[in-house]
Amino acid sequence: MRAAGAFAAQVVDWQRRCGRNDLPWQNTQDPYRVWLSEIMLQQTQVATVRDYFTRFVERFPDVKSLAEASQDDVMGLWSGLGYYSRARNLHRCAQQVMTQHQGAFPSRSDALETLPGIGRSTAAAIASLCFGERVAILDANVKRVVTRVTGFDADLALAANTRALWEAAAALLPKLEDAGKAMPRYTQGMMDLGATVCLPRKPACSTCPVQSFCVATAAGDPQKYPVRTRTLKRSSQSIWLLWAQSVDGAVWFSKRPTPGVWAGLYCLPLFDSEDAMLRSVPPHLRVELDAQPVFTHVLTHKDLHLHPWRWSLPSEAMSWDEGQWMGAQDWPRMGLPAPIRKLLQQGLSA
Ligand code: SF4
């Protein structure tokens, strides 16, 4: 690597001229907004996060209002973003900031990392963007940039190699004397490079601001980085859904236990076999059950094969464990898994 700090200076300069500067969570050093956006952006595209972020901060403008909200309200607003453990941790984190930090996020990454749902890279993002701490981030996009720039070809399936990559990322940071001022823009610049230039396939090397530093592009094969041999195996699961609906349109929902699929969300009662679902319905009423088309919902590492069975009831006299009848007017504010919401909407318009 050329003179220490030269790479970082290039990233900072490029971010100022060409980076993303108009996202709703930018142009602020408010750790609440930065934290919220960082959590939402894990596993989720910027285009999707925009609207959710705006709705969230309108409803919960600060950490106090989020901490005081009910879990149902938080899950309801999160509904559709997926990876619901993020929402549960978000709520717990807000409560801990209130009870253990007097309502102010810690300014150091090591203290931020002790809060629920905040990992090393997220802690570093908040500390560097909001407080100028000289600390590296290493989310999936930035891993790609760092491995390519430095020609880091060790297998990231091994923890020791990931530790070495953190050191490589730290070696690229702005010089100590520049850090306080440069860090927010440097961190944003690394995120922007990974998201808009150094793409997984077909990186735009010819327009990349750090091309002259990049070992991978000089060697002619940037796409071989990052190296990771072990890929998580996909699995599949079949789930039977009891879609009980009264004559006035109310549907029976039960709240999913934690841990498990869709933990903390409201859902149609779930069963792991058709027999188990049938056993939950009195024998003389089973003839009224109507099997709906099976559909598949794809999670990151799992395919869920969903088997809905619809049951139209004359009244709301039936009940199952831990749940309640809810009318269609209540569904928009409830935390519902995305495929269940879609199924119900299709039922409304059928
Ligand atoms: Fe990525 Fe190409 Fe830039 Fe290297 S030169 S950092 S491979 S976009």
Coordinates of C-alpha atoms and ligand atoms in Angstrom, one line a residue:
M1 CA 0.0 0.0 0.0
R2 CA 1.3 3.5 -0.8
A3 CA 1.7 6.2 1.8
A4 CA -0.4 5.7 4.9
G5 CA -3.6 7.6 4.6
A6 CA -3.5 8.1 0.8
F7 CA -6.2 5.4 0.2
A8 CA -8.4 6.9 2.9
A9 CA -8.0 10.4 1.5
Q10 CA -9.1 9.2 -1.9
V11 CA -12.2 7.5 -0.5
V12 CA -13.1 10.7 1.5
D13 CA -12.6 12.9 -1.6
W14 CA -14.7 10.6 -3.8
Q15 CA -17.5 10.3 -1.2
R16 CA -17.7 14.1 -1.1
R17 CA -18.0 14.4 -4.8
C18 CA -19.8 11.2 -5.9
G19 CA -21.1 9.3 -2.9
R20 CA -24.6 9.0 -1.7
N21 CA -25.5 12.1 0.4
D22 CA -29.3 12.3 0.2
L23 CA -30.6 9.2 2.0
P24 CA -33.0 10.0 4.8
W25 CA -30.6 8.9 7.5
Q26 CA -27.7 10.9 6.2
N27 CA -26.5 14.4 7.0
T28 CA -27.0 13.7 10.7
Q29 CA -24.8 12.7 13.5
D30 CA -27.8 11.6 15.6
P31 CA -26.8 8.1 16.8
Y32 CA -30.5 7.1 17.1
R33 CA -31.1 7.7 13.4
V34 CA -27.8 6.2 12.3
W35 CA -28.3 3.1 14.5
L36 CA -31.9 2.6 13.2
S37 CA -30.7 2.8 9.6
E38 CA -27.8 0.5 10.2
I39 CA -30.1 -2.2 11.7
M40 CA -32.7 -1.8 9.0
L41 CA -30.0 -2.0 6.3
Q42 CA -28.7 -5.3 7.5
Q43 CA -29.9 -7.8 4.9
T44 CA -32.3 -5.3 3.3
Q45 CA -31.9 -3.0 0.2
V46 CA -31.7 0.8 0.5
A47 CA -34.8 1.2 -1.7
T48 CA -36.9 -0.9 0.8
V49 CA -35.5 0.7 3.9
R50 CA -36.2 4.3 2.8
D51 CA -40.0 4.2 3.5
Y52 CA -39.7 2.0 6.6
F53 CA -37.1 4.4 8.0
T54 CA -39.3 7.4 7.4
R55 CA -42.4 5.8 8.9
F56 CA -40.4 4.6 11.9
V57 CA -38.9 8.0 12.8
E58 CA -42.2 9.7 12.3
R59 CA -43.8 7.3 14.8
F60 CA -40.8 7.0 17.2
P61 CA -38.7 10.2 16.7
D62 CA -36.2 9.3 19.5
V63 CA -34.9 6.5 21.5
K64 CA -37.2 7.3 24.4
S65 CA -40.4 7.0 22.4
L66 CA -39.2 3.7 20.9
A67 CA -38.2 2.3 24.3
E68 CA -41.7 3.2 25.7
A69 CA -43.6 1.6 22.7
S70 CA -45.3 -1.8 23.1
Q71 CA -43.6 -4.7 21.3
D72 CA -46.7 -5.2 19.2
D73 CA -46.4 -1.6 17.9
V74 CA -42.7 -2.0 17.0
M75 CA -43.4 -5.4 15.3
G76 CA -46.3 -3.9 13.4
L77 CA -44.2 -1.1 12.0
W78 CA -41.4 -3.6 11.1
S79 CA -43.8 -5.9 9.5
G80 CA -42.6 -6.8 5.9
L81 CA -38.9 -6.0 6.6
G82 CA -38.2 -9.5 7.6
Y83 CA -35.5 -10.8 10.0
Y84 CA -37.7 -10.0 12.9
S85 CA -35.1 -10.7 15.6
R86 CA -33.7 -7.3 14.4
A87 CA -36.9 -5.6 15.6
R88 CA -37.0 -7.4 18.9
N89 CA -33.4 -6.5 19.6
L90 CA -34.0 -2.9 18.4
H91 CA -36.7 -2.6 21.1
R92 CA -34.5 -4.1 23.8
C93 CA -31.6 -2.0 22.8
A94 CA -33.7 1.2 23.1
Q95 CA -34.8 0.1 26.5
Q96 CA -31.2 -0.5 27.6
V97 CA -30.1 2.9 26.3
M98 CA -32.7 4.4 28.5
T99 CA -32.1 2.4 31.6
Q100 CA -28.3 1.9 31.5
H101 CA -27.1 5.0 29.5
Q102 CA -29.5 7.7 30.6
G103 CA -31.0 7.9 27.2
A104 CA -27.8 8.6 25.3
F105 CA -26.0 6.1 23.0
P106 CA -22.4 5.4 24.1
S107 CA -19.9 7.1 21.9
R108 CA -17.3 4.3 21.8
S109 CA -17.7 1.2 19.6
D110 CA -16.7 -1.2 22.4
A111 CA -19.5 0.1 24.6
L112 CA -22.0 0.1 21.7
E113 CA -21.1 -3.5 21.0
T114 CA -22.5 -4.6 24.4
L115 CA -26.0 -3.5 23.4
P116 CA -28.6 -6.0 22.0
G117 CA -28.4 -6.5 18.2
I118 CA -25.3 -4.3 17.7
G119 CA -22.4 -6.3 16.3
R120 CA -18.8 -5.2 15.8
S121 CA -19.4 -3.6 12.4
T122 CA -22.6 -1.8 13.3
A123 CA -20.9 -0.5 16.5
A124 CA -18.0 0.8 14.4
A125 CA -20.4 2.4 11.9
I126 CA -22.3 4.4 14.7
A127 CA -19.1 5.4 16.5
S128 CA -17.3 6.5 13.3
L129 CA -20.3 8.2 11.6
C130 CA -21.6 10.0 14.7
F131 CA -18.5 10.4 17.0
G132 CA -15.5 10.3 14.6
E133 CA -13.9 7.2 16.2
R134 CA -11.1 5.8 14.2
V135 CA -12.4 2.3 13.8
A136 CA -13.1 0.1 10.7
I137 CA -16.4 -1.3 9.6
L138 CA -16.6 -4.6 7.9
D139 CA -20.1 -5.4 6.6
A140 CA -20.5 -7.6 3.5
N141 CA -20.0 -4.8 1.0
V142 CA -16.9 -3.4 2.8
K143 CA -15.4 -6.9 3.1
R144 CA -15.6 -7.1 -0.7
V145 CA -13.8 -3.8 -1.1
V146 CA -11.1 -4.6 1.4
T147 CA -10.4 -8.1 0.1
R148 CA -10.1 -6.8 -3.4
V149 CA -8.0 -3.7 -2.7
T150 CA -5.5 -5.6 -0.5
G151 CA -5.7 -8.9 -2.6
F152 CA -6.7 -10.7 0.6
D153 CA -7.3 -14.2 -0.7
A154 CA -7.4 -16.2 2.6
D155 CA -10.6 -18.2 3.2
L156 CA -13.1 -16.1 5.2
A157 CA -14.9 -19.3 6.3
L158 CA -12.1 -19.5 8.9
A159 CA -12.4 -17.2 11.9
A160 CA -8.6 -16.5 12.0
N161 CA -8.8 -15.2 8.5
T162 CA -11.7 -12.9 9.3
R163 CA -9.7 -11.5 12.2
A164 CA -6.8 -10.8 9.9
L165 CA -9.2 -9.0 7.5
W166 CA -10.3 -6.7 10.3
E167 CA -6.6 -5.8 10.7
A168 CA -6.3 -5.2 7.0
A169 CA -9.4 -2.9 7.1
A170 CA -7.9 -1.0 10.1
A171 CA -4.7 -0.5 8.1
L172 CA -6.6 1.4 5.5
L173 CA -8.2 4.0 7.9
P174 CA -7.4 7.7 7.7
K175 CA -4.3 8.9 9.5
L176 CA -4.6 9.4 13.2
E177 CA -4.3 13.2 12.9
D178 CA -7.1 13.4 10.3
A179 CA -9.4 10.9 11.9
G180 CA -11.9 13.1 13.9
K181 CA -12.8 15.0 10.8
A182 CA -12.4 12.3 8.1
M183 CA -14.0 9.3 9.7
P184 CA -17.7 10.0 9.1
R185 CA -17.1 10.5 5.4
Y186 CA -14.5 7.7 5.1
T187 CA -17.0 5.2 6.6
Q188 CA -19.8 6.4 4.4
G189 CA -17.4 6.3 1.4
M190 CA -16.5 2.6 2.0
M191 CA -20.2 1.8 2.3
D192 CA -20.9 3.6 -1.0
L193 CA -18.0 2.1 -2.8
G194 CA -19.2 -1.4 -1.9
A195 CA -22.8 -0.6 -2.8
T196 CA -22.4 1.3 -6.0
V197 CA -19.0 0.6 -7.6
C198 CA -17.3 -2.5 -6.3
L199 CA -20.2 -4.7 -7.0
P200 CA -20.1 -8.5 -6.5
R201 CA -20.4 -9.1 -10.3
K202 CA -18.9 -6.7 -12.8
P203 CA -17.3 -4.2 -10.5
A204 CA -16.9 -0.8 -12.2
C205 CA -13.1 -0.7 -11.9
S206 CA -12.6 1.8 -14.7
T207 CA -14.5 4.4 -12.7
C208 CA -13.4 3.3 -9.3
P209 CA -11.6 6.0 -7.2
V210 CA -9.2 3.5 -5.6
Q211 CA -8.3 1.5 -8.7
S212 CA -4.7 2.6 -8.5
F213 CA -4.5 0.9 -5.1
C214 CA -6.3 -2.2 -6.0
V215 CA -4.4 -5.5 -6.0
A216 CA -7.3 -7.5 -7.4
T217 CA -7.9 -5.4 -10.4
A218 CA -4.2 -5.2 -11.2
A219 CA -4.2 -9.1 -11.2
G220 CA -7.2 -9.0 -13.5
D221 CA -9.7 -11.0 -11.5
P222 CA -11.5 -9.0 -8.9
Q223 CA -14.5 -11.2 -8.8
K224 CA -12.6 -14.0 -7.2
Y225 CA -12.6 -12.0 -4.0
P226 CA -13.7 -12.4 -1.2
V227 CA -12.8 -16.1 -0.9
R228 CA -15.2 -18.2 1.1
T229 CA -15.3 -21.9 0.7
R230 CA -18.1 -22.9 3.0
T231 CA -21.5 -21.9 2.0
L232 CA -24.5 -22.4 4.2
K233 CA -26.7 -25.3 3.1
R234 CA -30.3 -24.5 2.3
S235 CA -33.0 -26.3 4.1
S236 CA -36.7 -26.5 3.6
Q237 CA -39.7 -26.8 6.0
S238 CA -43.4 -27.5 5.4
I239 CA -45.9 -25.6 7.5
W240 CA -49.6 -26.0 7.7
L241 CA -51.6 -22.9 8.4
L242 CA -55.1 -22.9 9.9
W243 CA -56.9 -19.9 8.3
A244 CA -60.1 -19.7 10.4
Q245 CA -62.3 -16.8 9.3
S246 CA -65.7 -15.9 10.8
V247 CA -68.6 -14.8 8.7
D248 CA -67.9 -11.1 9.4
G249 CA -64.3 -11.5 8.1
A250 CA -62.4 -11.7 11.4
V251 CA -59.4 -14.0 11.3
W252 CA -58.0 -16.0 14.3
F253 CA -54.3 -15.0 15.0
S254 CA -52.0 -16.4 17.6
K255 CA -48.7 -14.8 18.6
R256 CA -45.6 -16.8 17.6
P257 CA -43.3 -17.9 20.5
T258 CA -39.7 -16.9 20.7
P259 CA -37.5 -18.5 19.4
G260 CA -38.8 -20.0 16.2
V261 CA -40.2 -19.0 12.8
W262 CA -41.7 -15.5 12.9
A263 CA -41.1 -15.1 16.6
G264 CA -43.1 -12.3 18.2
L265 CA -45.3 -11.8 15.2
Y266 CA -49.0 -12.5 14.9
C267 CA -49.8 -15.4 12.6
L268 CA -52.4 -17.9 11.6
P269 CA -51.9 -21.0 13.9
L270 CA -49.0 -23.0 12.5
F271 CA -48.6 -26.8 12.5
D272 CA -45.8 -29.0 11.4
S273 CA -48.1 -31.7 9.8
E274 CA -51.6 -31.9 8.3
D275 CA -52.6 -34.3 11.1
A276 CA -51.6 -31.9 13.8
M277 CA -53.6 -29.2 12.1
L278 CA -56.7 -31.5 11.8
R279 CA -56.4 -32.5 15.4
S280 CA -56.9 -28.8 16.4
V281 CA -60.4 -28.8 14.8
P282 CA -63.3 -30.7 16.3
P283 CA -63.8 -34.0 14.2
H284 CA -67.4 -33.1 13.1
L285 CA -66.3 -29.8 11.7
R286 CA -63.3 -31.0 9.7
V287 CA -65.3 -31.5 6.5
E288 CA -65.6 -27.7 6.3
L289 CA -61.9 -27.3 5.9
D290 CA -60.8 -26.3 2.4
A291 CA -57.2 -26.8 1.3
Q292 CA -55.7 -23.8 -0.5
P293 CA -52.9 -23.9 -3.1
V294 CA -49.5 -24.5 -1.5
F295 CA -47.0 -21.8 -1.9
T296 CA -43.3 -21.3 -1.1
H297 CA -41.8 -18.4 0.8
V298 CA -38.0 -18.1 0.4
L299 CA -35.9 -17.1 3.5
T300 CA -32.2 -16.6 3.2
H301 CA -31.2 -20.2 4.0
K302 CA -34.6 -21.9 4.1
D303 CA -37.6 -22.5 1.8
L304 CA -40.9 -22.5 3.7
H305 CA -43.6 -24.6 1.9
L306 CA -46.9 -23.2 3.2
H307 CA -50.1 -25.2 3.2
P308 CA -53.0 -22.9 4.1
W309 CA -56.3 -24.5 5.0
R310 CA -59.3 -22.2 5.0
W311 CA -62.1 -22.6 7.4
S312 CA -65.2 -20.4 7.2
L313 CA -67.0 -20.3 10.6
P314 CA -70.4 -19.0 11.2
S315 CA -69.4 -17.2 14.4
E316 CA -66.3 -16.4 16.5
A317 CA -67.2 -19.1 19.1
M318 CA -64.1 -21.2 18.4
S319 CA -60.7 -20.3 20.0
W320 CA -57.3 -21.8 20.1
D321 CA -54.4 -21.3 22.5
E322 CA -53.1 -17.8 23.0
G323 CA -54.7 -15.7 20.3
Q324 CA -57.6 -13.6 19.3
W325 CA -60.0 -12.8 16.4
M326 CA -58.9 -9.7 14.5
G327 CA -60.9 -7.9 11.8
A328 CA -59.3 -6.7 8.5
Q329 CA -59.2 -3.1 9.8
D330 CA -56.6 -4.3 12.4
W331 CA -54.3 -6.1 10.1
P332 CA -52.3 -3.1 8.7
R333 CA -51.0 -2.2 12.1
M334 CA -50.3 -5.7 13.2
G335 CA -46.9 -7.3 13.0
L336 CA -47.7 -10.1 10.4
P337 CA -45.2 -12.2 8.4
A338 CA -45.1 -10.9 4.8
P339 CA -46.5 -14.1 3.2
I340 CA -49.4 -14.3 5.7
R341 CA -50.3 -10.6 5.0
K342 CA -50.2 -11.4 1.3
L343 CA -52.3 -14.5 1.7
L344 CA -54.9 -12.6 3.7
Q345 CA -55.0 -9.7 1.1
Q346 CA -55.5 -12.2 -1.7
G347 CA -58.4 -13.7 0.4
L348 CA -59.9 -10.2 0.8
S349 CA -59.8 -9.5 -2.9
A350 CA -61.0 -13.1 -3.9
Ligands
SF4_1 FE1 -13.4 -2.9 -6.5 FE2 -12.5 -2.7 -9.0 FE3 -12.4 -0.6 -7.3 FE4 -10.8 -2.8 -7.0 S1 -10.8 -1.3 -8.6 S2 -12.0 -1.7 -5.4 S3 -12.1 -4.4 -7.6 S4 -14.2 -1.6 -8.1

